[in-house]
CSV table of C-alpha atoms in Angstrom, one decimal:
chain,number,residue,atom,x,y,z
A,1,UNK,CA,-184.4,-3.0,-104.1
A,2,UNK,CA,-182.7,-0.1,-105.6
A,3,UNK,CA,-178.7,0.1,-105.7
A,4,UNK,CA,-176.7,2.9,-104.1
A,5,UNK,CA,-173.9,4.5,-106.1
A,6,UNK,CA,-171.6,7.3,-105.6
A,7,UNK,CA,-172.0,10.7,-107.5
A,8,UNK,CA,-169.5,10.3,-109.8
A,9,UNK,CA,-168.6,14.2,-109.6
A,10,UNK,CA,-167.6,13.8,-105.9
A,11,UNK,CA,-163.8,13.4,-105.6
A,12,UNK,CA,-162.4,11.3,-102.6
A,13,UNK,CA,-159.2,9.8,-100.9
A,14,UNK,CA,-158.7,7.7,-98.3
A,15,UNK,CA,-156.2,9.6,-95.7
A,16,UNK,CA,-153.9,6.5,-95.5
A,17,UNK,CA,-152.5,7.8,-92.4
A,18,UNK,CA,-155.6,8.7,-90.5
A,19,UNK,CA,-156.8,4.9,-91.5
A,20,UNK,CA,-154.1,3.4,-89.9
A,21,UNK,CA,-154.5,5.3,-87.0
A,22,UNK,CA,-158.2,4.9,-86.5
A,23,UNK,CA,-157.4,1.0,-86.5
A,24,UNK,CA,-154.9,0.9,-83.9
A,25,UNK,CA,-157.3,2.7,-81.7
A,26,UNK,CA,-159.8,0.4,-82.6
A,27,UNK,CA,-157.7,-2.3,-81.8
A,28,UNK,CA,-156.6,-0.9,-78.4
A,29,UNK,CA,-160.3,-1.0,-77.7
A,30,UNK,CA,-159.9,2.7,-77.7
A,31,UNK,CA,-162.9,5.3,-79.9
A,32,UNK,CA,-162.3,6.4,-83.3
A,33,UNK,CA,-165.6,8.0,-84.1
A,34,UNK,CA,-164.1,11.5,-84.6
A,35,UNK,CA,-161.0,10.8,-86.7
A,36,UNK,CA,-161.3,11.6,-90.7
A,37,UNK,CA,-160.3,8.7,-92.5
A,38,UNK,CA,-161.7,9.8,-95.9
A,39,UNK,CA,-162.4,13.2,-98.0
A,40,UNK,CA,-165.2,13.8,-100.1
A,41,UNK,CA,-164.8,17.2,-102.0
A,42,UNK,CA,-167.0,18.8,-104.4
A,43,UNK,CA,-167.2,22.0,-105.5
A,44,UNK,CA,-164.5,23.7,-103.2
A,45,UNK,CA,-166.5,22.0,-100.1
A,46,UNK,CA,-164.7,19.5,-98.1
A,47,UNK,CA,-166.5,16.9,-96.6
A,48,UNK,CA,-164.4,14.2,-93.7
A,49,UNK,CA,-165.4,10.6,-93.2
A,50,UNK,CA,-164.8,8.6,-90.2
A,51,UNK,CA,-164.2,4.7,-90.3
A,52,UNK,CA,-167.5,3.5,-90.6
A,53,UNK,CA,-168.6,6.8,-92.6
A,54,UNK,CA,-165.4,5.6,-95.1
A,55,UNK,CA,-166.3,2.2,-95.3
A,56,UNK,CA,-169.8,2.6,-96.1
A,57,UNK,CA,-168.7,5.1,-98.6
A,58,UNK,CA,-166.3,2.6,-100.3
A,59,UNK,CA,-169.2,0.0,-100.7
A,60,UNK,CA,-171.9,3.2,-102.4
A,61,UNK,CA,-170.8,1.2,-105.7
A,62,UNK,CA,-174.0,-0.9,-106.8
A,63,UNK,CA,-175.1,-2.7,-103.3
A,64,UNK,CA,-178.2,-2.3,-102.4
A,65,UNK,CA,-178.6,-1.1,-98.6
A,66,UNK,CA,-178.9,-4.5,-97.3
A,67,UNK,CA,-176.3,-5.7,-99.2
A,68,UNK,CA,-174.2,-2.9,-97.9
A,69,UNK,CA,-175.5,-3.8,-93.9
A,70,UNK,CA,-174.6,-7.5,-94.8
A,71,UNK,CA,-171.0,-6.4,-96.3
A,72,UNK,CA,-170.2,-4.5,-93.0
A,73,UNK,CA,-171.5,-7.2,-90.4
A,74,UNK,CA,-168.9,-9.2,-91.9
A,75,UNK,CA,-166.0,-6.3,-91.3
A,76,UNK,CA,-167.9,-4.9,-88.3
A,77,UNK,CA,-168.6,-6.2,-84.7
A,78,UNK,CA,-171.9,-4.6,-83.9
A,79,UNK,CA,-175.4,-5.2,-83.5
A,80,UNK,CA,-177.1,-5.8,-86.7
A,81,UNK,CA,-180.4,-3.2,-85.7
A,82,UNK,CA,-177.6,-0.8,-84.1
A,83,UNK,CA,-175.7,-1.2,-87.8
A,84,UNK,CA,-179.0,-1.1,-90.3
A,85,UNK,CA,-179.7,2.1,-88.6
A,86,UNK,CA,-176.7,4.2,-88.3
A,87,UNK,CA,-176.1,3.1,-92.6
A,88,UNK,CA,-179.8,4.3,-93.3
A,89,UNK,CA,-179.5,7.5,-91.3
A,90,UNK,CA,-176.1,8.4,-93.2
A,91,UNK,CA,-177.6,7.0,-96.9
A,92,UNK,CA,-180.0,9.4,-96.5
A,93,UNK,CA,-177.7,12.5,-95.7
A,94,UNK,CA,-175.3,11.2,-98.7
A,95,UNK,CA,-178.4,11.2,-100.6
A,96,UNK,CA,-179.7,15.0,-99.5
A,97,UNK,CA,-176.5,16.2,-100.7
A,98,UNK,CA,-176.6,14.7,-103.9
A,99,UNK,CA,-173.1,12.5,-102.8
A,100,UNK,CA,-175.1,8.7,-104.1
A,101,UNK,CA,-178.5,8.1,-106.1
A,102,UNK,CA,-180.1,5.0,-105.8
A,103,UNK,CA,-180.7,3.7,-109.2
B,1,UNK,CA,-166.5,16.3,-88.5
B,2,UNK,CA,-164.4,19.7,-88.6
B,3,UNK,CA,-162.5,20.3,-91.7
B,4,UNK,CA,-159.0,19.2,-91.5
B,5,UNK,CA,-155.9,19.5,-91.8
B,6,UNK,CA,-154.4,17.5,-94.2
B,7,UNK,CA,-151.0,15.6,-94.5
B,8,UNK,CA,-151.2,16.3,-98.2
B,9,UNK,CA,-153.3,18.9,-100.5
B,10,UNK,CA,-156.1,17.9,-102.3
B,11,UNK,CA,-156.2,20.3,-104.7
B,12,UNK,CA,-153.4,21.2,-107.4
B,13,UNK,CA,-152.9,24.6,-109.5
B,14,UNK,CA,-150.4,23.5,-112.2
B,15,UNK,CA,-149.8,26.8,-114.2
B,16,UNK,CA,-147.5,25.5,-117.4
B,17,UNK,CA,-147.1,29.2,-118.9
B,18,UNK,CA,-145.0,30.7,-119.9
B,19,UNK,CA,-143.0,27.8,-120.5
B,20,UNK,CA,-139.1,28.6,-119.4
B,21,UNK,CA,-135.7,27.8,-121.3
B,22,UNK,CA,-135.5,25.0,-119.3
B,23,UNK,CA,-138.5,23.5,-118.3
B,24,UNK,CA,-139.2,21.3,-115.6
B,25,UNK,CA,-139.7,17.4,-115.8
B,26,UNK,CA,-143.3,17.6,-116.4
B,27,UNK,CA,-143.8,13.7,-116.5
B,28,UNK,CA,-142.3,13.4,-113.2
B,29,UNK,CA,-144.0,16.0,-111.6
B,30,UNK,CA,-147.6,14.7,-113.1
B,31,UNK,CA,-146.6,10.6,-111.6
B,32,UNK,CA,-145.7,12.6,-108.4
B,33,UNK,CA,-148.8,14.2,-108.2
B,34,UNK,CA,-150.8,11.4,-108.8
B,35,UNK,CA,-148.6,9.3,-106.5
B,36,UNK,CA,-149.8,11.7,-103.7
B,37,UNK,CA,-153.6,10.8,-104.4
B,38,UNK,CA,-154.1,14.0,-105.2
B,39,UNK,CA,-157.6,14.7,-106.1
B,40,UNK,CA,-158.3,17.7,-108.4
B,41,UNK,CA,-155.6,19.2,-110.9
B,42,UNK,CA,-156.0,22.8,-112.4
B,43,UNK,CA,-154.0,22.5,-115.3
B,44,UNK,CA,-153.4,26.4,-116.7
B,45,UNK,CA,-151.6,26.8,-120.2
B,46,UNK,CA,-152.9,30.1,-121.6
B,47,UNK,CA,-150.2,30.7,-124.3
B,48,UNK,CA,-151.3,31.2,-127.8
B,49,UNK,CA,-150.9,26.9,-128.3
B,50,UNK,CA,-150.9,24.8,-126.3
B,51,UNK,CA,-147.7,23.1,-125.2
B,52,UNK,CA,-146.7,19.3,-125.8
B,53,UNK,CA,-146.5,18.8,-122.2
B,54,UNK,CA,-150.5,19.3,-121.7
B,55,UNK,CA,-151.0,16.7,-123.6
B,56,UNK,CA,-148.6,14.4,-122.5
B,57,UNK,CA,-149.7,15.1,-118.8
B,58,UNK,CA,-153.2,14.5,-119.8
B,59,UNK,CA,-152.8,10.8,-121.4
B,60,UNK,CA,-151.1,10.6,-117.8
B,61,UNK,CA,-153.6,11.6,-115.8
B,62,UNK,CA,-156.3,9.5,-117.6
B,63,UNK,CA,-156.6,6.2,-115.9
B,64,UNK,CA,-155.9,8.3,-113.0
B,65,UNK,CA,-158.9,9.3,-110.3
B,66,UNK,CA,-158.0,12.6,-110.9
B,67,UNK,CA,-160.6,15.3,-111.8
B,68,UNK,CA,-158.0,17.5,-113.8
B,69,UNK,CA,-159.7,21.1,-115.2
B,70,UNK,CA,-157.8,22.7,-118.4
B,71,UNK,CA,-157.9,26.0,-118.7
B,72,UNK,CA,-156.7,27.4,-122.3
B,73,UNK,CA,-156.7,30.9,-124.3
B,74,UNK,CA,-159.0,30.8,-126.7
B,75,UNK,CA,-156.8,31.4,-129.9
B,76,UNK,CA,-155.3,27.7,-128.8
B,77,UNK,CA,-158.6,26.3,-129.1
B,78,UNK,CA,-157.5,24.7,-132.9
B,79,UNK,CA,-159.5,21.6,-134.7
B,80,UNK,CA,-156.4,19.7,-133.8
B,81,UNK,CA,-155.9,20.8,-130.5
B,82,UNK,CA,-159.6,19.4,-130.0
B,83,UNK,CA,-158.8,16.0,-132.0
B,84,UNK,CA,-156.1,15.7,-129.6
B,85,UNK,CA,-157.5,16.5,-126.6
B,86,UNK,CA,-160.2,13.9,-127.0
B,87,UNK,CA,-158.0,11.5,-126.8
B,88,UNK,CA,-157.2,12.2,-123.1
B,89,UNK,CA,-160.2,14.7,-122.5
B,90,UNK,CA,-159.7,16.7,-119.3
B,91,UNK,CA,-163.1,16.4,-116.8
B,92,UNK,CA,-163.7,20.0,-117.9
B,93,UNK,CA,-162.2,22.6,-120.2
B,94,UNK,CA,-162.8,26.4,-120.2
B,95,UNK,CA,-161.1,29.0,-121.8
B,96,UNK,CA,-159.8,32.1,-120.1
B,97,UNK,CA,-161.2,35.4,-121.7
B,98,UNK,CA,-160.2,38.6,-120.2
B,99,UNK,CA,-163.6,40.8,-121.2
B,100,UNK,CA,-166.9,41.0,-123.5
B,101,UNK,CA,-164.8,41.8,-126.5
B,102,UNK,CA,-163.1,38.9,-125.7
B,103,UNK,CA,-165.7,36.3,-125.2
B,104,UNK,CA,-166.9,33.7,-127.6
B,105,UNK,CA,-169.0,34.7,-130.4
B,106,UNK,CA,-172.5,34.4,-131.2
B,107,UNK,CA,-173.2,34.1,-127.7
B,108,UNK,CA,-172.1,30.5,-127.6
B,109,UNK,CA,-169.3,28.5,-126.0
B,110,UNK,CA,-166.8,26.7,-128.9
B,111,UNK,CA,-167.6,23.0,-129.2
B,112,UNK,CA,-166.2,20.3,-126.1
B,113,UNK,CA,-164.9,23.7,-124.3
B,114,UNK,CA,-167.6,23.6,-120.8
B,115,UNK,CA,-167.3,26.7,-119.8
B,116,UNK,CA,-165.3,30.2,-119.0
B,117,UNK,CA,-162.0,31.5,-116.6
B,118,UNK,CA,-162.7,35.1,-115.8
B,119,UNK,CA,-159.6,36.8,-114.4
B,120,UNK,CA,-160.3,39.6,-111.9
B,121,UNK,CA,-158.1,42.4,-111.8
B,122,UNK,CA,-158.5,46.3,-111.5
B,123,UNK,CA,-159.2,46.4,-115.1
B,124,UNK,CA,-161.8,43.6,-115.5
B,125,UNK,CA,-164.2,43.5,-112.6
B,126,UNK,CA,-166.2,45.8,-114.2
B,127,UNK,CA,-167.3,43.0,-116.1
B,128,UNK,CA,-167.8,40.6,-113.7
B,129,UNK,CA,-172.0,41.7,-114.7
B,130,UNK,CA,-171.0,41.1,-118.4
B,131,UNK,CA,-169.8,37.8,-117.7
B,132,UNK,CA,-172.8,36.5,-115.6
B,133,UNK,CA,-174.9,37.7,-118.7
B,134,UNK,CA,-172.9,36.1,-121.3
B,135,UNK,CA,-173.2,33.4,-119.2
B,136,UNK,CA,-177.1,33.5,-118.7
B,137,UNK,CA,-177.2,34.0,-123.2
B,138,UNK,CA,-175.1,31.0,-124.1
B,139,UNK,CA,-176.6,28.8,-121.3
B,140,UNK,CA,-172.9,28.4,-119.5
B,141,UNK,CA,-173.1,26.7,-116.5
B,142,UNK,CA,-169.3,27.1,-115.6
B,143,UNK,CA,-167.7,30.3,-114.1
B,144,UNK,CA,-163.9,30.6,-112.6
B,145,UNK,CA,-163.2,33.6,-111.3
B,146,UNK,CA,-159.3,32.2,-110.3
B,147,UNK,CA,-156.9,33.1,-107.8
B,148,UNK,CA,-154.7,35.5,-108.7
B,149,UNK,CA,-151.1,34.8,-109.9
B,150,UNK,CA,-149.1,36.9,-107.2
B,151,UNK,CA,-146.5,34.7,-107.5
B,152,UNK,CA,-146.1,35.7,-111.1
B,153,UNK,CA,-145.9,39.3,-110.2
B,154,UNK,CA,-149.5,40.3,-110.5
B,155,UNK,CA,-150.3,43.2,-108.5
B,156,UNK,CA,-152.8,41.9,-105.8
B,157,UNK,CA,-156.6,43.1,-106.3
B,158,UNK,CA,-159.5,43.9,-104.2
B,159,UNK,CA,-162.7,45.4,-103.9
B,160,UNK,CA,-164.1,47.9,-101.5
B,161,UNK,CA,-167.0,47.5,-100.0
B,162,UNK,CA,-168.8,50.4,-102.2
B,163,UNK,CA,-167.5,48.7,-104.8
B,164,UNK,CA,-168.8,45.3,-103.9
B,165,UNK,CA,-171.9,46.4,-103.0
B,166,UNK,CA,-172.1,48.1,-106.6
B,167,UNK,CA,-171.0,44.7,-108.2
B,168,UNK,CA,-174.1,43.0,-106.0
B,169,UNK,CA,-176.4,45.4,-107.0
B,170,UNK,CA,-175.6,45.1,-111.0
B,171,UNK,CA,-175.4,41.5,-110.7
B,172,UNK,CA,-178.6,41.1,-108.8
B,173,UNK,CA,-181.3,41.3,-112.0
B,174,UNK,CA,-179.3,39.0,-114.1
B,175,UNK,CA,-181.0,35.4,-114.2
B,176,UNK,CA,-178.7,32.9,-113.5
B,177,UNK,CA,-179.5,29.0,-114.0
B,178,UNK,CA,-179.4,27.2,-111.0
B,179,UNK,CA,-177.6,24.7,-111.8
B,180,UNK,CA,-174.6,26.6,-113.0
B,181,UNK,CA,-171.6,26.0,-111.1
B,182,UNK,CA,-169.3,29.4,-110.0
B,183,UNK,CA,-165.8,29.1,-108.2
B,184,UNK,CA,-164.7,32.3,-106.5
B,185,UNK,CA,-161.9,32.2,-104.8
B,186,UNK,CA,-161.4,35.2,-103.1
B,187,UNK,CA,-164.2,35.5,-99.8
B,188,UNK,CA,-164.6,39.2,-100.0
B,189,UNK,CA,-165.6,38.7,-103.8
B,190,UNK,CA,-167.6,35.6,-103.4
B,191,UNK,CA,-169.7,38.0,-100.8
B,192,UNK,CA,-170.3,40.5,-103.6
B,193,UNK,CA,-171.4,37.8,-106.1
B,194,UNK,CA,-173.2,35.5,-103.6
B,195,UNK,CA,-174.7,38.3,-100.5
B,196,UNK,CA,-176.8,35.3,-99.5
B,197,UNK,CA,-174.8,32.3,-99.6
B,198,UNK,CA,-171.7,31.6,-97.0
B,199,UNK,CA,-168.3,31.2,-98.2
B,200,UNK,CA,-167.6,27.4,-98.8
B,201,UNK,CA,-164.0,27.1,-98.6
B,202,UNK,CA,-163.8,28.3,-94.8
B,203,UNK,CA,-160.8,30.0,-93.3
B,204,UNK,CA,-157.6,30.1,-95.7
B,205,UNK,CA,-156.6,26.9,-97.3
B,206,UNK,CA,-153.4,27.5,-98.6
B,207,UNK,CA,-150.8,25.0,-97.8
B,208,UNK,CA,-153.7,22.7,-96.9
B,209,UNK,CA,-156.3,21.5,-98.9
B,210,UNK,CA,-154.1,23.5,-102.0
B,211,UNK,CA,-150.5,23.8,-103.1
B,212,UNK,CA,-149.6,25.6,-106.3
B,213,UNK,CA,-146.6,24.7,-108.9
B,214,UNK,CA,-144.8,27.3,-111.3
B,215,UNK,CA,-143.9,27.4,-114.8
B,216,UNK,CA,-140.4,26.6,-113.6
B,217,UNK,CA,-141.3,23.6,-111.0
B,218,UNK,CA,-141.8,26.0,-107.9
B,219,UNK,CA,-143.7,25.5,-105.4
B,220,UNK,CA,-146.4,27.5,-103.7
B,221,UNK,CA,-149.1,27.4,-101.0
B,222,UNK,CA,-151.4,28.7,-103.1
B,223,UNK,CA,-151.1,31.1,-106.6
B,224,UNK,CA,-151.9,34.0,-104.6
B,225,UNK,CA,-149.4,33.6,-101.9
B,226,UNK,CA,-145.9,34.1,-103.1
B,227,UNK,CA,-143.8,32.6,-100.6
B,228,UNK,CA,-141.8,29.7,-102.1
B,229,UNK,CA,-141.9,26.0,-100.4
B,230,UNK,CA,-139.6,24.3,-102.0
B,231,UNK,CA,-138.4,23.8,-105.9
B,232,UNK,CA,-139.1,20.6,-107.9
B,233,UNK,CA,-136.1,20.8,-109.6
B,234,UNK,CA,-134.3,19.9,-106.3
B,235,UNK,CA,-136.9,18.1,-104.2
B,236,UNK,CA,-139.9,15.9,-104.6
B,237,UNK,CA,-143.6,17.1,-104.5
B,238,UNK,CA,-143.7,14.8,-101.6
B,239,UNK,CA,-140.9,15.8,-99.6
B,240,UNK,CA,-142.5,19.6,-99.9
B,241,UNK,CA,-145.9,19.0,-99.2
B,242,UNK,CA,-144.3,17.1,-95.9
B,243,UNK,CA,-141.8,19.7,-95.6
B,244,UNK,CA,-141.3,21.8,-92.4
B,245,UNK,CA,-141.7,25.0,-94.7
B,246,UNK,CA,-145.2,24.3,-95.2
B,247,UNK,CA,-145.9,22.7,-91.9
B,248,UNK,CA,-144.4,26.2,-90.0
B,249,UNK,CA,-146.3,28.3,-93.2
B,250,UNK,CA,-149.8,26.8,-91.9
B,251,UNK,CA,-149.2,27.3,-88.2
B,252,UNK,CA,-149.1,31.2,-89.3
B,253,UNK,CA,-152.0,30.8,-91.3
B,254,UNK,CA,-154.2,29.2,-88.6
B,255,UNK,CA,-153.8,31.8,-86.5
B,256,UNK,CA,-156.4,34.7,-87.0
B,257,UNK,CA,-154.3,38.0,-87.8
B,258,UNK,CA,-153.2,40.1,-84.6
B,259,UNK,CA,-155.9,42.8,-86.5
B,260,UNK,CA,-158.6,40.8,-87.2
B,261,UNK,CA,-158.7,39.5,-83.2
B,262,UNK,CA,-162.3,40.7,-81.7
B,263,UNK,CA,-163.7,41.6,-85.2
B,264,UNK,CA,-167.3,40.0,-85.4
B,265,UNK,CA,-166.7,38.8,-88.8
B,266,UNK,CA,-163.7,36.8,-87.8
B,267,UNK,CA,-165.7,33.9,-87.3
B,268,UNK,CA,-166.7,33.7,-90.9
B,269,UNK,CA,-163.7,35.3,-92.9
B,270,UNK,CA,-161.2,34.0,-90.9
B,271,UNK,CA,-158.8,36.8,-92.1
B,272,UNK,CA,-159.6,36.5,-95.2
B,273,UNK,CA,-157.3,36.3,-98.5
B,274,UNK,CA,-154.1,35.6,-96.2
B,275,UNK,CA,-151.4,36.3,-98.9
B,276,UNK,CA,-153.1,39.3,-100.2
B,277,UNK,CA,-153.0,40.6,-96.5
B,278,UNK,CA,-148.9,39.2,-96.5
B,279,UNK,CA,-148.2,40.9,-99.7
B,280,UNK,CA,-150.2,44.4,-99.4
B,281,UNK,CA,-149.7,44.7,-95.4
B,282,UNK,CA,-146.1,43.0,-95.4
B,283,UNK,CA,-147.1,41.0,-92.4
B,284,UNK,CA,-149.0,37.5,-91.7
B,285,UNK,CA,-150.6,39.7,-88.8
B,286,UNK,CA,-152.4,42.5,-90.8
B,287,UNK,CA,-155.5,42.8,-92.0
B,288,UNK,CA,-156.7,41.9,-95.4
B,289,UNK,CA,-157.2,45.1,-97.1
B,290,UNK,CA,-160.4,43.7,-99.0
B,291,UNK,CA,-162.3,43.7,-95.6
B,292,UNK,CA,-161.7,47.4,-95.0
């Protein structure tokens, strides 16, 4: 199975900040789906993350996808179908905009 | 996710000449700025040589994830300058040429130098078309056009819309390869060069995604706004990107000028170049005068 890595030409940050406040949400049992908890920029466009968007990002660094799946399950307390398929749908929009390649 | 607005920039303009009598503390500036996770440094120093303190900021930055861009004069491009520069290579190079007579010769870029900084003003857009083909000869596939230095004094520069459309229309013919990579900063510009293809910085980001430092350790939302934030000679980078200065500065920028309110292009130009509009109109609410 191929391996996902980042394009190296895409700078990013963590937003320490927005992190911690995505994960006291989370732990309040509140949502954090629409808080930007990482930055992807490339060529003057600006690109947010949000938690799970970030942590998949983090691991785009030689797993392959299941690897990746089996990486978050162990963070992550969701359903492993639910999981597969919301990391496949955004692989593949990292990959139409050239952010990963799959080597 | 909607862009956003950000606790600190992401994006550095670092002009280091002319260097003053009393320079700033470079090395404290560059841990500061990589302290703040900054992500992409624009590291100007267009003198005839190139100042120690490029190269000390460079072996700096490079265990650093930070994408720094050098942007020299081409009579500073020495053999030793390149030895030296190898050592602690910036991710790109380009030298800043002023016009045709100017550019490299025999059609070709110098060796390790990726590409070429075009100023803009009054006297140079005329060869914006020169440039493209220069570029589409030496097989360049890096164009800046960069902000203009207002805070330096320039005297701020626009098109009209004849003119613009004149620029399009001379630029259309020339081939250009597709994988070359062009920054324009200014949208009204960016529309003559690109017709077909939206703006991809959005509204204004001075003060957000960008902040802008001096020759003397000032600094500014953004090279083409001249309204001071706070001086690294007395404060920290930190303290000013955090700073109440910038925080009130971006309020004003987020809202669309009084003038621009029920324009149908407001959606898309969001005002425009703000600090040409401050420093031409005298007022954040004004109209940019490149949209006339």
């Amino acid at each position: 199975m191929k391996r996902i890595v980042r394009n190296p030409d895409i700078l990013w940050r963590e937003e320490d900040d927005a992190a911690a406040e995505a994960a006291a949400l989370l732990e309040q049992g509140g949502e954090a789906g629409e808080i930007g908890t990482a930055i992807l920029f490339a060529d003057g466009t600006m690109v947010t993350l949000n938690l799970l968007g970030t942590e998949i990002w983090k691991r785009c660094d030689g797993l392959t996808e299941e690897e990746l799946v089996t990486a978050l399950l162990e963070e992550f307390d969701v359903e492993a179908d639910v999981l597969r398929h919301d990391v496949a749908n955004f692989l593949q929009e990292l990959a139409e905009k050239r952010y990963i390649s799959y080597v | 996710m909607t862009l956003p607005e950000l606790t600190t920039p992401i994006r550095l303009y670092w002009d280091l000449t002319p260097l003053p009598s009393a320079p700033p503390d470079h090395g404290k500036i560059c841990a500061e700025i990589i302290d703040l996770k900054i992500l992409s440094l624009d590291l100007t120093a267009t003198g005839s040589t190139v100042p120690e303190a490029c190269f000390s900021i460079l072996e700096q930055c490079r265990t650093a994830r930070l994408a720094v861009t050098l942007t020299l004069s081409p009579e500073a491009l020495s053999e030793e300058v390149g030895q030296r520069l190898a050592a602690a290579p910036p991710k790109e190079l380009l030298i800043q040429v002023t016009g045709p007579d100017r550019f490299p010769p025999h059609r070709s870029l110098p060796p390790g130098v990726d590409g070429i900084s075009f100023p803009v003003t009054g006297d140079t857009w005329r060869r914006i078309p020169d440039l493209f083909r220069f570029a589409a000869d030496s097989g360049c596939r890096r164009l800046v056009l960069p902000m203009q230095r207002l805070y330096a004094g320039e005297e701020a520069f626009y098109l009209s819309r004849r003119e613009l459309e004149a620029l399009t229309a001379e630029l259309a013919p020339i081939p250009r390869d597709p994988d070359m990579r062009v920054t324009v900063h200014d949208p009204f510009l960016w529309r003559g060069i690109f017709p077909h293809t939206p703006f991809p910085e959005g509204r204004c980001q001075a003060a957000n995604t960008m902040l802008a430092i001096d020759p003397k350790g000032v600094v500014y939302p953004c090279p083409t706004m001249p309204v001071p934030l706070g001086d690294l000679a007395s404060g920290t980078l930190r303290d000013i990107a955090r700073g109440e200065a910038k925080k009130e500065l971006r309020k004003k920028l987020l809202r669309l000028p009084a003038a621009c309110v029920g324009c149908v292009d407001a959606g898309s130009c969001t005002g425009g170049c703000r600090g040409r509009g401050e420093q031409l109109g005298g007022s954040w609410e004004g109209i940019d005068p490149a949209c006339r």
